[in-house]
Each structure stands twice: as structure tokens, then as C-alpha cells.
Amino acid sequence: MLRRSIQVCLVAMLTMVIMIGFATGAQANKKLTKVVFAECARSEGWLPVHLAQTLGFFEEEGLAPEFITYKDGPLALMGLLNGDAEFCIIGFEPVLMAHEKGQSSKVIMTTLDSQPYTFVSRPELTSAADFKGKVVFAGMPGSAPYFFVKTILRNAGVDPDKEVTFASLEYGAELVAINRGQIDGAYVRATRFKQIQEMGGRIILDATNPAKHKEVYGSEKYQAMSVQVRDDYIKEHPEIVQAFSNAVYKGILWQLSHTDAEIAKAVAPMFPGRNIDAGLISVLRKVWSTDGIYTEEGYRAVIDFCVANGVLRAPIPMNETVDNSFMEKAKANIH
């Protein structure tokens, strides 16, 4: 009797081992959907997207992303619209410009509630009014930083189209160019505050200050760090768009529940050669979105800014360019 009981136990244990093996194998062999992310630049402004990659949230949702980094927003946008990518990590302004030209798409999330931008000059220049006849860097024409700098100059009485020369540089090279005297001022991400101090640059305007942000954008909110998807792709592959949104929402929740140092360590692999530290994350914490969902105020600020700068001829209704449904569903189901 004892011998038979032992045999039964051994058979049961063997069956369990086989079942676990099958389950593990099935999980390991789960087919991931390959998707291409066209990004306007490798920027910490899309922090939860990068966290979703390093923390494995995209894989959890069945996605295998490939990141392709373009020189700027208009080029990344072209990659998406040409079918070279499924998702575009981009500032909102180029998306709106394309929509007005009949190239319809939707933004499905925002990662920041306001712009972490600064305008920096050589130490001897004390205000934007000093920039008549000067050389500045502001990204590519049509990009979000470009209109940021033009607005600051225009508000100071400088005609950016006639009285300033715009330099062509790679993002990240602007501080060295200022230090060498090659340019007089530049758009610089606020997360580079430490480097700005080290080179002795003067911050003419810091948009992470809500009052200064309002001077430029007319609002303390400006939801322009977006992820864009073509309308046809949303219609044909809503489950993939939802999987992407779920993964990024997990990234948002993770960043909300961890320290600056922990976040910096987790996201650092996405930024080889850069010093991603707690100080940088602390700047982003002041401006990041807590749910990725567009608000009427944040959208309206972008539209009003674009119309005022001649980027758009007329306002565009929010439902024509924004689809909040995927992030709303993620928020409802993921805790």
C-alpha cells in the first residue's frame, strides 16, 4: 500500500513538473509584435516611454519595440506618415501642421503637462532684447523649440525672421557652441541645468517656472510632448495601440512611486554616454503628466500658441487630433 502511494505521488509530481514546463515554454515562446518607434530625438521628455522599455513593460504587453532616432520632429513625422514606423515620439506642433495639410493622425498621450525648456545665452547678454544681429540655435524650423525661441525674441521686440540668424546644430551641441562663441544663445532642455551652470551660461528664460511658462505659452499648461499614431493604424490595430498605452501607463505609475535616484538608474540604459541623474529627474518631476491624458486647457494652450505664431491658420477641434481613449482605458484597468 505504501509503495503504491509513493508511486501515485511520484506520478502526480511528474505531471506537475511537465505542466509547469509547458506553461513556461509557452510563455517563453509567446510571439512578440514588432513595432517601430520613430523618435524626434532621444529625449528624457518621454520618460515613461523609455521606462516602459527598460523595465520590460512593452514586453509584458506583447511588444518588441525598435527605436529609430531622427534629427528632429518634422523628419520623425515623415517617417511615421511614410509607413516606416507605427508610433512617433514627437512634439505636438508638427502633428498639427501636418493635420492642417490633410495628413491626418492622432496623438494618443502626452508625457508632460508643460514644457521643460530654457533659453540660454552667453554671460554678457542679459535679456532677449540683446539678440538683434545675434546667432541662435533653436532646432529645426517647424519644431517645438524653434517656436519657443521665436516667441521669446518676438516678445522682447526682436524680429526673429529678420534680425536673428538661426544656426544648424545637433541637439546637445548647443552649450559647447555657446562656450566657444560660435552662437550667442540657444534653446536648451531645462534638465541640463547643471551643465548650463558649469559653462557659465545665463538663463534668459526658464519655462519650468510657471510664471515664465505663462509668458511664453499663455498658460501654465502646454501638453506638447506626445505620441502620434496614424488614423489607419488605430483603426486596423487598436489592440497594439492599447498594448503600447498600457505599457507607458505602467511606466507613469512606476515613476510616480519611485525616487529620483531610482528612476535615473532605471532609465539610464536608454541614454548611453549621458549622465542621467537624480537632479535631472527632479526637473522632470515638476512638469510630468500623472496619467498621460490630454486636458482641454493643455490642448487649448498648444492651439492658441500655434495660431498666434502662424503655425496654424485656424484652431483645430481637439477630437480631430487627440484620442484619449487608450490612456483612459489603461488608467481604468491598471492600478
Tab-separated table of C-alpha atoms in Angstrom, residues 56 75 97 99 126 132 141 156 177 201 219 257 292 324:
chain	number	residue	atom	x	y	z
A	56	GLY	CA	10.074	45.325	-19.582
A	75	LEU	CA	11.695	64.183	-40.030
A	97	MET	CA	0.790	71.359	-39.062
A	99	HIS	CA	-3.166	67.745	-39.977
A	126	THR	CA	21.367	89.890	-20.162
A	132	LYS	CA	19.353	91.750	-32.509
A	141	PRO	CA	12.333	75.205	-38.433
A	156	ALA	CA	11.322	91.164	-26.397
A	177	ALA	CA	28.826	76.149	-29.275
A	201	GLY	CA	25.680	80.328	-19.310
A	219	SER	CA	-0.871	79.152	-19.808
A	257	SER	CA	6.084	55.641	-6.917
A	292	GLY	CA	-0.834	60.806	-19.929
A	324	ASN	CA	-7.598	59.909	-25.137
